[in-house]
N, CA and C of each residue as an Amber inpcrd file, in Angstrom:
protein
   702
  71.4740000   1.0830000 222.6320000  70.5690000   1.9380000 223.7830000
  71.5900000   3.0150000 222.9750000  72.5490000   3.0890000 222.2220000
  73.6940000   4.0580000 222.0060000  74.9670000   3.0380000 223.2620000
  75.7370000   4.1040000 223.4030000  77.1130000   3.6110000 223.9480000
  77.3880000   2.7420000 224.6730000  76.4070000   3.0620000 225.7750000
  76.8210000   2.2280000 227.1350000  75.3040000   0.6750000 226.9810000
  75.0630000   0.0960000 225.9420000  74.4140000  -0.7580000 225.2520000
  75.0260000  -1.8590000 226.0000000  74.5220000  -2.8560000 227.1610000
  74.8300000  -3.9900000 227.2840000  73.6180000  -4.8420000 227.0960000
  73.9850000  -5.9420000 226.3120000  73.2780000  -7.0920000 226.7340000
  73.6430000  -8.0820000 227.3040000  72.8970000  -9.1410000 227.9720000
  73.2650000  -9.5590000 229.0720000  72.9810000 -11.3300000 228.0480000
  73.7210000 -12.4150000 228.1400000  73.7330000 -13.7640000 227.5890000
  72.1870000 -13.7020000 226.9410000  72.8200000 -14.9440000 226.2300000
  71.1990000 -15.5010000 226.0940000  71.0380000 -16.7590000 226.9100000
  69.2030000 -16.2930000 226.8960000  68.8220000 -17.8100000 228.4700000
  68.6690000 -17.0470000 229.9430000  69.5390000 -15.7420000 229.7800000
  68.5880000 -14.9820000 231.2090000  67.5610000 -14.1230000 230.7020000
  66.5900000 -13.7440000 232.1910000  65.0860000 -12.6810000 231.2080000
  65.5460000 -11.3670000 231.4690000  67.2810000 -11.0130000 231.8420000
  66.7970000  -9.8720000 232.0510000  68.2740000  -9.2040000 230.5420000
  67.1290000  -8.8160000 230.0560000  68.6830000  -7.7940000 228.8760000
  68.9690000  -6.4170000 229.5300000  70.1750000  -5.5190000 229.3500000
  70.2740000  -4.6290000 230.4200000  70.4370000  -3.4450000 229.1030000
  69.6010000  -2.3960000 229.1830000  70.2530000  -1.5490000 227.8560000
  71.7600000  -0.7420000 228.5010000  70.9830000   0.3070000 229.4760000
  72.1410000   1.1110000 229.9660000  72.8920000   0.3170000 231.1950000
  73.6890000   0.0270000 231.6660000  74.7620000  -0.1990000 233.0220000
  74.7480000   1.5780000 233.4670000  74.8000000   2.3460000 234.2650000
  75.3900000   4.1070000 234.5480000  76.8260000   3.0000000 234.7180000
  77.6500000   4.3940000 234.8720000  78.8580000   4.0950000 235.1930000
  79.1370000   4.5870000 236.6660000  78.7300000   5.2040000 237.7660000
  78.1940000   4.3270000 239.2330000  77.3810000   2.8970000 239.2030000
  77.6650000   2.6970000 240.3250000  76.8530000   1.3590000 241.2010000
  75.3980000   1.7200000 241.0210000  74.8580000   1.0850000 240.4900000
  73.2480000   1.3720000 240.1330000  72.7780000   1.2590000 241.7730000
  71.7050000   2.8040000 241.6700000  70.8550000   3.1830000 243.2960000
  70.1770000   2.7040000 242.4410000  69.0020000   2.3540000 241.5400000
  67.4550000   2.5100000 241.0840000  67.5150000   1.8130000 239.4770000
  66.7000000   1.5890000 239.2770000  66.2960000   0.2950000 238.0630000
  65.5900000   0.4250000 237.6700000  65.1050000   1.0660000 236.4180000
  64.1270000   0.7690000 235.2940000  63.6060000   0.1570000 234.8360000
  62.8420000  -0.8320000 234.8400000  63.0250000  -2.1590000 233.6260000
  61.5310000  -2.4390000 232.9300000  61.6300000  -2.5250000 231.7740000
  60.2610000  -2.4070000 230.4570000  59.9970000  -3.7260000 230.1300000
  59.0370000  -3.8820000 230.2260000  58.2530000  -4.8170000 230.0630000
  57.0780000  -4.8930000 228.8060000  57.5310000  -5.7130000 227.6120000
  56.4590000  -5.0430000 226.2940000  55.5410000  -6.5260000 226.5780000
  54.9730000  -6.1220000 225.5580000  53.1250000  -7.0000000 225.3440000
  53.3580000  -8.5330000 224.8450000  51.7960000  -8.9000000 224.8930000
  52.7390000 -10.2940000 223.9630000  50.1430000 -10.3240000 223.5500000
  50.4900000 -12.0070000 223.6110000  49.3920000 -12.0760000 223.4400000
  48.6660000 -12.7040000 224.7490000  47.2680000 -13.1940000 224.6260000
  46.5520000 -14.0740000 225.5280000  47.5240000 -15.2260000 225.7940000
  47.3040000 -16.1870000 224.4700000  47.7900000 -17.5360000 224.5830000
  49.5000000 -17.4330000 223.1980000  49.6790000 -18.3470000 223.5410000
  50.8290000 -18.4700000 222.2470000  52.2340000 -19.1180000 223.0890000
  52.5120000 -20.0220000 221.7210000  53.9060000 -20.7500000 223.1620000
  54.9570000 -20.3740000 222.4190000  54.7200000 -20.1380000 221.2180000
  55.8320000 -19.4000000 220.0550000  56.9430000 -18.6580000 221.0150000
  58.5760000 -19.0280000 220.3560000  59.3780000 -18.3760000 221.1560000
  59.1950000 -16.5890000 220.7710000  59.2930000 -15.6350000 222.0810000
  59.2490000 -14.6980000 221.8910000  60.4120000 -13.5620000 221.1390000
  60.6790000 -12.9890000 220.6510000  61.9250000 -12.7240000 219.4300000
  61.7230000 -10.5080000 219.6260000  62.8210000 -10.8850000 219.9790000
  62.6450000  -9.3070000 219.5340000  63.1370000  -8.1230000 218.7480000
  62.2010000  -8.5890000 217.6950000  61.6960000  -8.5260000 216.1980000
  60.4160000  -7.9860000 216.5420000  59.5300000  -8.4210000 216.9960000
  57.8030000  -8.7810000 217.5630000  57.6730000  -7.1050000 217.2570000
  56.6850000  -7.3200000 216.4760000  56.0620000  -5.8170000 216.8290000
  55.7770000  -5.3370000 218.7630000  55.2270000  -5.9540000 219.2740000
  55.1270000  -5.1140000 220.5950000  56.5970000  -5.1810000 221.5840000
  57.5880000  -5.9740000 221.0840000  58.9560000  -5.6950000 221.2200000
  58.9710000  -3.8600000 221.0860000  59.2060000  -4.1810000 219.3960000
  59.7890000  -2.6570000 218.6620000  58.8700000  -1.6050000 219.2410000
  57.4270000  -2.0670000 219.5500000  56.7110000  -0.8610000 220.2360000
  56.8370000  -0.0100000 221.1570000  58.3080000  -1.0160000 222.0080000
  58.2430000  -0.7230000 223.4380000  59.9530000   0.6160000 223.2660000
  60.5880000   0.6280000 221.9320000  61.5210000   0.9230000 221.7480000
  61.8590000   3.0640000 222.3100000  60.6350000   3.3930000 221.8920000
  60.6390000   4.5680000 222.0690000  59.9390000   4.7230000 223.2460000
  59.6550000   3.6670000 223.5270000  58.8260000   3.7950000 225.0450000
  60.9480000   3.4660000 226.4110000  61.5740000   2.8260000 225.7660000
  62.7170000   2.5680000 225.9710000  63.8960000   4.3710000 225.8570000
  63.5520000   4.6980000 224.7300000  64.0900000   6.2390000 224.6470000
  63.3580000   6.7930000 225.8210000  62.2040000   7.1740000 225.8810000
  61.5870000   8.0640000 227.1030000  62.2530000   7.5990000 228.2810000
  62.0210000   6.4720000 228.4470000  62.8050000   6.0330000 230.0530000
  64.0140000   6.1230000 230.4800000  65.0150000   6.6580000 229.2420000
  66.0960000   6.8420000 229.2420000  66.2390000   8.3310000 229.7700000
  65.5440000   8.7620000 228.6660000  65.5490000  10.4860000 229.4860000
  64.6300000  10.9860000 230.7530000  64.2680000  10.0320000 230.8210000
  63.0140000  10.2230000 232.1090000  63.9650000  11.5800000 233.3080000
  65.7670000  10.8450000 233.3640000  65.7760000  11.0170000 234.6030000
  67.9750000  11.9870000 234.6790000  67.7890000  12.5290000 234.8850000
  68.9960000  13.3150000 235.2340000  70.2160000  12.4270000 236.4740000
  69.3850000  11.0870000 236.9690000  70.2640000  10.7420000 237.5750000
  71.3480000   9.8740000 237.1640000  73.0300000   9.8270000 237.6670000
  73.5610000   8.9380000 236.8760000  73.3330000   7.4910000 237.0560000
  73.1110000   7.0480000 238.2300000  73.0410000   6.0250000 238.8140000
  71.8840000   5.1140000 238.6840000  71.1020000   5.2800000 237.3200000
  69.4600000   4.5480000 237.3870000  70.2600000   3.1410000 236.1660000
  69.5250000   1.4350000 236.6220000  70.2580000   1.2260000 235.3290000
  69.0430000   0.9120000 234.1110000  68.7280000   0.4510000 232.9730000
  67.8970000   0.4300000 232.3360000  67.5960000  -1.1780000 231.5580000
  66.9460000  -1.6280000 231.9710000  67.0690000  -2.7850000 231.2630000
  65.1930000  -3.0690000 230.7050000  65.2770000  -4.0530000 230.4640000
  64.2570000  -5.0800000 229.4510000  64.2350000  -6.5910000 230.4390000
  62.5220000  -6.9440000 230.4220000  62.5430000  -8.1990000 230.2730000
  62.7340000  -9.5930000 229.2950000  63.4160000  -9.8320000 229.3070000
  62.9880000 -11.3860000 227.9960000  62.0180000 -11.8850000 228.5130000
  60.9350000 -12.4850000 227.4200000  60.0610000 -13.1420000 227.4270000
  60.4400000 -14.6250000 227.2400000  60.1500000 -15.5880000 227.5090000
  60.5280000 -17.1410000 226.9560000  59.3720000 -17.2830000 226.1730000
  57.6550000 -17.1850000 226.3590000  56.7630000 -17.5110000 225.1750000
  56.1330000 -15.8070000 225.1040000  55.5070000 -15.6090000 223.7780000
  54.8650000 -14.5220000 222.8150000  53.9150000 -14.2800000 224.2170000
  53.0950000 -15.8380000 224.5960000  51.6660000 -15.4570000 224.7140000
  51.5010000 -15.3670000 226.8870000  50.4650000 -14.6830000 227.8890000
  50.9180000 -15.2680000 229.1180000  50.3460000 -15.9050000 229.8400000
  49.7770000 -17.2420000 228.5530000  49.2870000 -18.3760000 228.9500000
  48.5090000 -18.6120000 230.4560000  47.7310000 -20.0790000 230.0090000
  47.9700000 -20.1130000 231.8540000  48.3130000 -20.5000000 232.6990000
  49.7000000 -20.5120000 232.5840000  50.4640000 -19.6360000 234.0560000
  51.4670000 -18.4100000 234.1450000  50.4860000 -18.0250000 232.9390000
  50.7510000 -16.0880000 233.9620000  52.3990000 -16.6120000 233.4700000
  53.2770000 -16.9310000 232.1260000  54.2300000 -17.0920000 231.9030000
  55.2580000 -15.9880000 231.5750000  54.3680000 -14.6810000 231.8790000
  55.5070000 -13.3490000 231.6260000  56.0550000 -12.6410000 233.4860000
  54.7280000 -12.9060000 234.1080000  55.3460000 -12.7060000 235.0220000
  56.1710000 -13.5510000 235.8700000  56.4920000 -15.2790000 235.7850000
  57.9520000 -15.5860000 236.2890000  58.6450000 -15.5870000 235.7810000
  58.9430000 -15.1230000 234.2610000  59.9910000 -14.4410000 233.4450000
  61.0190000 -12.4490000 234.7440000  59.9290000 -12.4110000 234.2860000
  59.6690000 -10.6730000 235.6170000  60.3190000 -11.2430000 236.8420000
  59.6370000 -12.4030000 237.6080000  60.8920000 -12.7670000 238.3640000
  62.0400000 -12.9920000 238.4930000  61.8940000 -13.9140000 237.3010000
  63.3290000 -13.8390000 237.3770000  64.5850000 -13.0950000 236.3330000
  63.9660000 -11.8670000 236.2700000  64.8880000 -10.5290000 236.0390000
  65.2040000 -10.1320000 237.3890000  64.2980000 -10.1070000 237.5930000
  64.1000000  -9.3620000 239.3910000  65.1520000  -9.7240000 240.4090000
  65.3390000 -11.5410000 240.1550000  66.6220000 -12.3820000 241.4670000
  67.3680000 -12.0650000 240.6440000  67.9390000 -12.1180000 238.3820000
  69.1750000 -11.7040000 238.4950000  69.3220000  -9.9260000 238.6840000
  68.4620000  -9.4710000 238.5800000  68.8830000  -8.2430000 239.0080000
  69.9410000  -8.0690000 240.8670000  69.0960000  -8.1240000 241.6470000
  69.9690000  -8.8330000 242.5160000  71.3030000  -9.2140000 242.2140000
  71.5920000 -10.1720000 241.5970000  72.1100000 -10.8840000 241.9160000
  73.8050000  -9.4510000 241.7510000  73.0250000  -8.7280000 240.8600000
  74.1400000  -7.9930000 239.9580000  74.4900000  -6.5700000 240.7890000
  73.3680000  -6.2930000 241.1780000  73.6060000  -4.9430000 241.6380000
  72.6930000  -4.7310000 243.1000000  72.6070000  -5.7490000 243.6840000
  72.3820000  -5.9310000 244.8340000  70.7310000  -5.8090000 245.3220000
  70.4930000  -5.0440000 246.8790000  68.8230000  -4.5390000 246.7550000
  68.9590000  -3.2280000 246.4190000  67.8570000  -2.8880000 245.0490000
  67.6940000  -1.1830000 245.4480000  66.5250000  -1.1280000 245.0400000
  65.7720000  -0.0680000 244.7190000  64.4940000  -0.1640000 243.8430000
  64.3700000  -0.3650000 242.9720000  63.5610000  -0.8540000 242.5890000
  62.7180000  -0.6390000 240.5600000  61.9010000  -0.1770000 240.9190000
  61.5630000  -0.1800000 239.0750000  60.5490000   0.7210000 239.1170000
  60.1700000  -0.0820000 237.5470000  59.0650000  -0.6230000 237.6120000
  58.6090000  -1.3510000 236.8310000  58.1680000  -0.2250000 235.7060000
  57.8440000  -1.1010000 234.2850000  57.2360000   0.2500000 233.1360000
  56.4540000  -1.1050000 232.2440000  55.5090000  -1.3570000 232.1310000
  54.5860000  -2.7570000 231.8700000  53.8810000  -1.9480000 230.4460000
  53.6470000  -2.3530000 229.4550000  52.4710000  -2.0920000 227.8460000
  51.6590000  -3.2220000 227.5400000  50.5400000  -3.6340000 228.2210000
  49.3060000  -4.5610000 227.7970000  49.9850000  -4.7320000 228.6610000
  50.1460000  -6.5810000 227.8520000  50.0020000  -8.0700000 228.8620000
  51.0960000  -7.5630000 229.2680000  52.3140000  -7.1290000 229.6770000
  53.6550000  -6.5230000 230.2760000  52.9120000  -5.5790000 231.2010000
  51.5130000  -5.0770000 230.8340000  51.8880000  -4.0990000 231.8040000
  50.8150000  -4.9420000 233.4610000  50.0040000  -5.8730000 232.4070000
  49.3850000  -7.3740000 233.6350000  51.1150000  -7.6170000 234.4440000
  52.0580000  -8.0450000 233.6100000  52.6590000  -9.3340000 234.1480000
  53.5120000  -8.0340000 235.2880000  54.3130000  -6.6770000 234.6830000
  54.9320000  -5.6150000 235.5500000  53.5630000  -5.0110000 237.6650000
  52.6480000  -5.3480000 236.9580000  50.9790000  -5.1000000 238.4000000
  51.5120000  -6.8300000 238.7880000  51.2920000  -7.6890000 238.5690000
  51.6500000  -9.0430000 239.4000000  52.9670000  -8.9350000 239.7220000
  53.5490000  -8.4380000 239.2060000  55.2780000  -8.6900000 239.7470000
  55.4280000  -7.7580000 240.4630000  54.9460000  -6.7650000 240.9100000
  54.8950000  -5.6740000 242.6340000  55.1540000  -6.4910000 243.5690000
  54.5620000  -7.6060000 243.5470000  54.6670000  -8.6520000 244.6950000
  56.4640000  -8.5960000 245.2360000  57.4620000  -8.1440000 244.1020000
  58.3630000  -7.8550000 244.8020000  58.5510000  -7.3160000 245.7340000
  59.4560000  -7.2290000 246.8730000  59.6520000  -6.4310000 247.5220000
  60.4920000  -5.3760000 246.7480000  61.7220000  -5.1470000 246.1230000
  62.1960000  -4.8000000 245.6490000  61.1590000  -3.2010000 244.2790000
  60.4220000  -4.0390000 244.2360000  59.2900000  -3.6760000 242.9280000
  58.9830000  -2.1150000 243.8540000  59.1510000  -0.5660000 244.0850000
  58.7620000   0.2840000 244.8400000  57.2650000   0.9010000 243.8810000
  57.0890000   0.8180000 242.5100000  56.5420000   1.5800000 241.9590000
  56.6000000   1.0310000 240.2860000  56.0000000   0.7580000 239.7300000
  55.0110000   0.4580000 238.4450000  53.9410000   1.0820000 237.3640000
  54.2050000   1.3600000 236.6320000  53.7710000   3.0240000 235.6290000
  53.2660000   1.6270000 233.9080000  51.6990000   1.6040000 233.8040000
  51.3690000   0.6350000 233.1100000  50.5200000   0.9330000 232.0970000
  51.0740000   1.0450000 231.1620000  50.2550000   2.0010000 229.6120000
  49.8650000   0.9210000 229.2090000  48.2370000   0.8200000 229.2390000
  47.4070000   0.9600000 228.7510000  47.1210000  -1.2490000 228.9350000
  47.3780000  -1.4620000 230.2880000  47.3630000  -2.8690000 230.6880000
  46.1360000  -3.4680000 230.4220000  46.3100000  -5.1110000 230.3030000
  45.5320000  -5.9120000 230.4470000  44.9330000  -5.9570000 231.6250000
  44.3190000  -5.8480000 232.8700000  43.3040000  -5.4470000 233.6140000
  42.2510000  -6.3850000 233.6550000  42.0360000  -8.1400000 233.3120000
  41.0960000  -8.3280000 233.3910000  40.3040000  -8.1770000 235.1820000
  38.7290000  -8.7040000 234.6920000  38.5810000  -8.7400000 236.1100000
  38.8300000  -9.9780000 237.2100000  38.8820000  -9.3240000 238.3150000
  39.5620000 -10.3220000 239.2030000  40.7740000 -10.2480000 240.0480000
  41.9950000  -9.6960000 238.9750000  43.5480000  -9.3900000 239.2060000
  43.8730000  -9.2810000 240.5560000  44.5890000  -9.7900000 240.8420000
  44.9290000  -9.5890000 242.9670000  45.6040000  -8.3410000 243.1180000
  45.5530000  -6.9140000 243.8510000  45.6790000  -6.3710000 244.1150000
  46.4000000  -6.2650000 245.9610000  46.2100000  -7.4500000 246.5550000
  46.7470000  -7.1730000 247.6510000  48.0510000  -7.2800000 247.7690000
  48.8020000  -7.4860000 247.1250000  49.8070000  -7.7240000 248.0640000
  50.6230000  -5.8680000 246.9680000  49.7090000  -4.8930000 246.7170000
  50.2360000  -3.9200000 245.9470000  50.4410000  -2.9050000 247.2430000
  49.9850000  -2.6620000 248.5160000  50.1780000  -2.2550000 249.8290000
  51.5560000  -1.1350000 249.8980000  51.1310000   0.0790000 249.5410000
  52.3090000   0.8410000 249.9960000  53.2600000   0.8300000 248.7950000
  53.2010000   0.4340000 247.1720000  53.3780000   0.3020000 246.3640000
  52.8380000   1.3250000 245.0950000  53.5130000   2.3850000 244.8580000
  52.7980000   3.5380000 243.9400000  52.4350000   2.6520000 242.4210000
  51.4570000   3.0730000 241.4430000  51.1630000   2.5680000 240.5350000
  50.1530000   3.7140000 239.9950000  51.1520000   4.0590000 238.6380000
  50.4950000   5.2920000 237.6630000  50.0290000   4.6000000 236.5490000
  48.8740000   4.0940000 236.2010000  48.0570000   4.0710000 234.6600000
  48.1200000   4.9300000 233.9890000  48.6810000   4.5520000 232.2230000
  48.4060000   5.2380000 231.7850000  47.4190000   5.0840000 230.3790000
  46.0670000   5.0630000 230.0870000  45.2180000   4.4190000 229.3030000
  44.9810000   5.0710000 228.2280000  45.2230000   5.1260000 227.1570000
  44.0430000   5.8910000 225.5700000  42.3800000   5.4400000 226.1510000
  41.6160000   7.0350000 225.5230000  40.2850000   6.5140000 225.9780000
  39.4090000   6.0860000 224.7750000  40.4270000   5.6990000 223.4770000
  39.9010000   5.0030000 222.5950000  41.0540000   3.7260000 222.6690000
  41.2290000   3.0130000 223.4960000  41.6910000   1.8410000 223.1520000
  40.4370000   0.7260000 222.7840000  40.5810000  -0.0460000 222.4520000
  39.6260000  -1.1160000 221.1530000  40.3850000  -2.9380000 221.6310000
  41.4860000  -2.4490000 222.6350000  42.0790000  -4.4190000 222.6280000
  42.3090000  -4.4470000 224.0270000  42.3360000  -3.2880000 224.8340000
  42.0980000  -3.5060000 226.4640000  41.6430000  -2.2740000 226.9710000
  40.5560000  -2.0980000 227.5680000  39.7730000  -1.2980000 228.1750000
  39.8970000  -0.8570000 229.1160000  39.6650000   0.7900000 229.0280000
  40.4550000   1.7380000 229.9650000  39.1010000   1.7510000 231.3180000
  38.0020000   1.1180000 231.8090000  37.6020000   1.3420000 232.1710000
  37.4620000   0.1870000 233.3700000  38.1100000  -1.0140000 232.5280000
  38.8900000  -1.7720000 233.6420000  39.8890000  -1.1820000 234.0000000
  40.4220000  -0.6050000 233.8290000  41.6530000  -0.4980000 234.4270000
  41.6120000   1.2890000 235.6260000  40.2670000   1.3840000 235.1540000
  39.9010000   2.3930000 236.0530000  39.0370000   1.6020000 237.9860000
  38.7920000   0.3840000 237.0870000  38.5160000  -0.3230000 238.3680000
  39.6370000  -1.1590000 239.3070000  40.6800000  -1.2460000 238.4200000
  41.6360000  -1.5460000 238.4720000  42.2840000  -0.7740000 239.9060000
  42.4560000   0.0260000 239.6340000  42.1010000   1.6140000 240.3610000
  42.3720000   1.5460000 241.5880000  40.6030000   1.4210000 241.4100000
  40.2220000   1.4190000 242.6480000  40.5030000   0.5110000 243.6180000
  40.3770000  -0.2740000 243.2780000  40.7720000  -1.4560000 244.1260000
  42.2220000  -1.7060000 244.8350000  43.1150000  -0.7420000 243.8130000
  44.3320000  -1.1290000 244.3510000  44.4740000   0.0680000 245.8280000
  43.6250000   1.1760000 245.5320000  43.7780000   2.1770000 246.6170000
  42.9810000   1.3930000 248.2150000  41.9360000   0.5850000 247.1390000
  41.7240000   0.0990000 248.7650000  42.3820000  -0.9550000 249.4460000
  43.6250000  -1.3530000 248.3890000  44.5940000  -2.2470000 249.0570000
  45.7300000  -1.2800000 249.5850000  45.2820000  -0.3970000 250.2450000
  46.6440000   0.4280000 250.4170000  48.0720000   1.0740000 249.2520000
  47.1610000   0.7830000 248.0180000  48.2650000   1.5220000 247.1880000
  48.2310000   3.1830000 246.4310000  49.3130000   3.9360000 246.5420000
  49.2870000   5.2080000 246.0630000  48.6380000   4.7540000 244.4180000
  47.6020000   5.2120000 243.6190000  47.2700000   4.3910000 242.4040000
  46.5500000   5.5180000 241.7520000  46.7640000   5.8780000 240.3290000
  46.2710000   7.1080000 239.9620000  45.6660000   6.5340000 237.9240000
  45.0760000   7.2870000 237.6070000  44.8220000   6.3470000 236.6120000
  44.9800000   7.8590000 235.4910000  45.5620000   8.1120000 234.3330000
  45.2230000   9.0570000 233.2100000  45.0950000   8.5110000 232.0820000
  43.5730000   9.4830000 231.5680000  43.2170000   8.4950000 230.5920000
  43.4730000   9.6230000 229.2100000  44.5430000   9.0500000 228.1910000
  44.9310000   9.9370000 227.3810000  43.8400000   9.6200000 226.3630000
  43.2120000  11.2370000 226.0860000  42.3970000  11.6500000 225.3490000
  42.8410000  10.9970000 223.4160000  41.7600000  10.2860000 223.0220000
  42.0710000   9.7780000 221.7790000  43.5550000   8.7340000 221.2500000
  43.8750000   8.5040000 222.6070000  44.9640000   7.6940000 222.1100000
  44.7430000   6.0090000 222.1150000  45.3010000   5.2830000 221.7410000
  44.9330000   3.9420000 220.8040000  45.9840000   3.0130000 221.7250000
  45.6910000   1.5510000 221.2710000  46.3260000   0.3070000 221.8170000
  47.7290000   0.5990000 221.7000000  48.3920000   1.0780000 220.5620000
  49.1190000   0.6260000 220.3920000  50.6000000   1.8450000 220.4180000
  49.5130000   3.0910000 221.3780000  50.2420000   4.4510000 221.6960000
  51.2040000   5.0000000 220.0660000  50.0030000   4.5510000 219.4590000
  50.6710000   5.7220000 217.9720000  49.6380000   6.8150000 217.7080000
  48.7320000   7.2310000 218.0330000  47.9260000   7.7200000 217.4230000
  48.7000000   8.8330000 219.1340000  49.0290000  10.4490000 218.7870000
  48.9510000  11.1400000 220.5420000  50.9830000  10.4410000 220.6260000
  51.3320000   9.8660000 219.9290000  52.9380000   9.2410000 219.8130000
  53.4190000   9.8060000 221.0510000  53.8670000  10.7970000 220.7140000
  54.9160000  12.1660000 221.4140000  54.5550000  12.4380000 222.7910000
  53.1060000  12.4730000 222.6620000  52.3230000  12.5660000 224.1560000
  52.6540000  11.7950000 225.2880000  52.8910000  10.1060000 224.6550000
  52.2690000   9.1920000 225.5280000  53.7940000   8.7940000 225.9460000
  55.1170000   9.1230000 225.1050000  56.4590000   9.5450000 225.1470000
  56.6470000  10.2270000 226.2680000  56.4230000  11.5890000 226.1860000
  56.6730000  12.6450000 227.1870000  55.7710000  12.2120000 228.5750000
  54.9400000  12.1250000 228.5870000  54.3650000  11.2270000 229.5340000
  55.0800000  10.3250000 230.4750000  55.3270000   9.2770000 229.2960000
  56.1240000   8.4130000 230.3550000  57.4910000   8.7980000 230.6180000
  58.1640000   9.8300000 230.5500000  59.3040000   9.7960000 230.5780000
  59.4910000  10.6820000 231.8350000  58.0960000  11.6780000 232.3180000
  57.5380000  12.3780000 233.2700000  57.1980000  11.9560000 234.6530000
  56.7480000  10.3480000 233.9230000  56.2070000   9.8060000 235.3270000
  57.1910000   8.9620000 236.2780000  57.6670000   8.6270000 235.0670000
  59.4650000   7.5910000 235.7480000  59.9130000   8.6800000 235.9160000
  60.6790000   9.7790000 235.6710000  61.1060000  10.3550000 236.6340000
  60.7660000  10.8630000 237.8440000  59.1860000  10.8450000 238.1090000
  58.8550000  11.2530000 239.3980000  59.0550000   9.9880000 240.2820000
  58.5630000   8.6880000 239.4690000  58.7860000   7.7270000 240.5490000
  60.0330000   7.9180000 240.7860000  60.8660000   7.9970000 240.4770000
  62.5340000   7.7270000 241.2230000  62.7950000   8.5290000 242.0650000
  61.7290000   9.6440000 242.4620000  62.1920000  10.3780000 243.3380000
  61.0160000   9.8860000 244.8280000  61.0940000   9.1780000 245.2460000
  60.1480000   8.3400000 245.8890000  60.5150000   9.5350000 246.9630000
  61.7880000  10.2900000 247.5270000  61.7730000  10.7240000 248.6630000
  60.6100000  11.9920000 248.7600000  61.2460000  12.7090000 247.7650000
  60.6460000  14.0430000 247.5820000  58.6770000  13.7140000 247.9530000
  58.5920000  12.8730000 247.3970000  56.5140000  12.4910000 247.3240000
  55.8160000  12.8180000 246.2910000  55.0840000  12.3920000 245.6060000
  54.4680000  12.0520000 244.0810000  54.3540000  13.3110000 243.8620000
  54.8600000  13.9360000 242.8470000  54.8760000  15.1030000 242.4450000
  54.6010000  15.4430000 240.5200000  53.5850000  16.3880000 239.9610000
  54.1390000  16.0540000 238.5490000  52.4950000  15.1050000 237.9570000
  52.1510000  14.7210000 237.0670000  51.4420000  13.6690000 236.4020000
  51.0900000  12.9280000 237.4390000  52.0090000  12.3560000 238.1490000
  51.5440000  11.1490000 238.9490000  51.3070000  11.8370000 239.9540000
  51.3890000  12.4460000 241.0380000  50.8020000  12.7360000 242.0440000
  49.4910000  13.5990000 242.0030000  49.6240000  14.1040000 240.7780000
  48.0930000  14.5360000 240.5740000  47.2340000  13.4990000 240.1610000
  47.8270000  12.4400000 239.7800000  46.5030000  11.0670000 239.5750000
  46.3300000  10.5060000 240.5220000  47.8650000  10.9370000 241.2690000
  47.1200000   9.3500000 242.4770000  46.3320000  10.3160000 243.6340000
  46.5260000  11.4370000 243.5500000  45.0660000  12.2090000 244.0390000
  43.8670000  12.3680000 244.2650000  43.8840000  12.6430000 243.2340000
  42.4490000  12.4790000 242.3880000  41.8160000  11.7690000 242.3980000
  40.5190000  12.1150000 242.5850000  39.1070000  10.7430000 243.2150000
  39.1320000  10.2120000 241.6620000  38.7280000  10.4160000 240.5320000
  38.4740000  10.3250000 239.2880000  39.9720000  10.5610000 238.6250000
  39.7080000   9.9000000 237.5900000  40.6560000   9.6760000 236.3390000
  40.8570000  11.1020000 235.2720000  42.1570000  11.1950000 235.8700000
  42.9660000  12.2680000 235.0060000  42.3720000  12.4730000 233.7500000
  41.8740000  13.2380000 232.3120000  41.6950000  13.1960000 231.3640000
  43.3700000  14.0250000 230.9060000  44.2940000  13.7930000 230.2730000
  45.1990000  13.9430000 229.3610000  45.3220000  14.5510000 228.1260000
């Protein structure tokens, strides 16, 4: 990710893609997708990981703040599996962040399986907001831990892998749990975020910038989605 790329040593759950020149005041942590089952080792050249590279670039361009650290979660396995392995990896990454930056607010950005993991990992007190991209939200996903958290979901209305209707139900349940939650349906958007790709990335950059400034209240697309009774169509 440019001249400031700083990748942590192997064996950790955290990959730092940009370390700010000043002490970190906030963190954006990106989680890629995967599979329902799979114990094979997750690799950075797998398609699910490569798909997040433009999302990383969008997150990198999302704010003019100079104190934002940008990182990725390194999974052990490609699958969610019966033990919710990506959630455990995300918790480890958050612990590693605390060890290096102290207590700073974290925005999680996750796609598909990574969206599900990000929403689960929002139970960590350092997570102030989640942007979930085409998340996998099966029925019964827990929401009780989301009170006070800002949740924005972007989901393509032509997604045939994860269900935008399940995302809508999840958002409604999250609101009842006192989360600030909203859903934006991307017209014509697919699961891989390739159709209207530039729009996905622009929306990601916009929402991340808004989630990084909670002191001003949610504005723009994030604020509109969380204030709307029904999903926004974009």
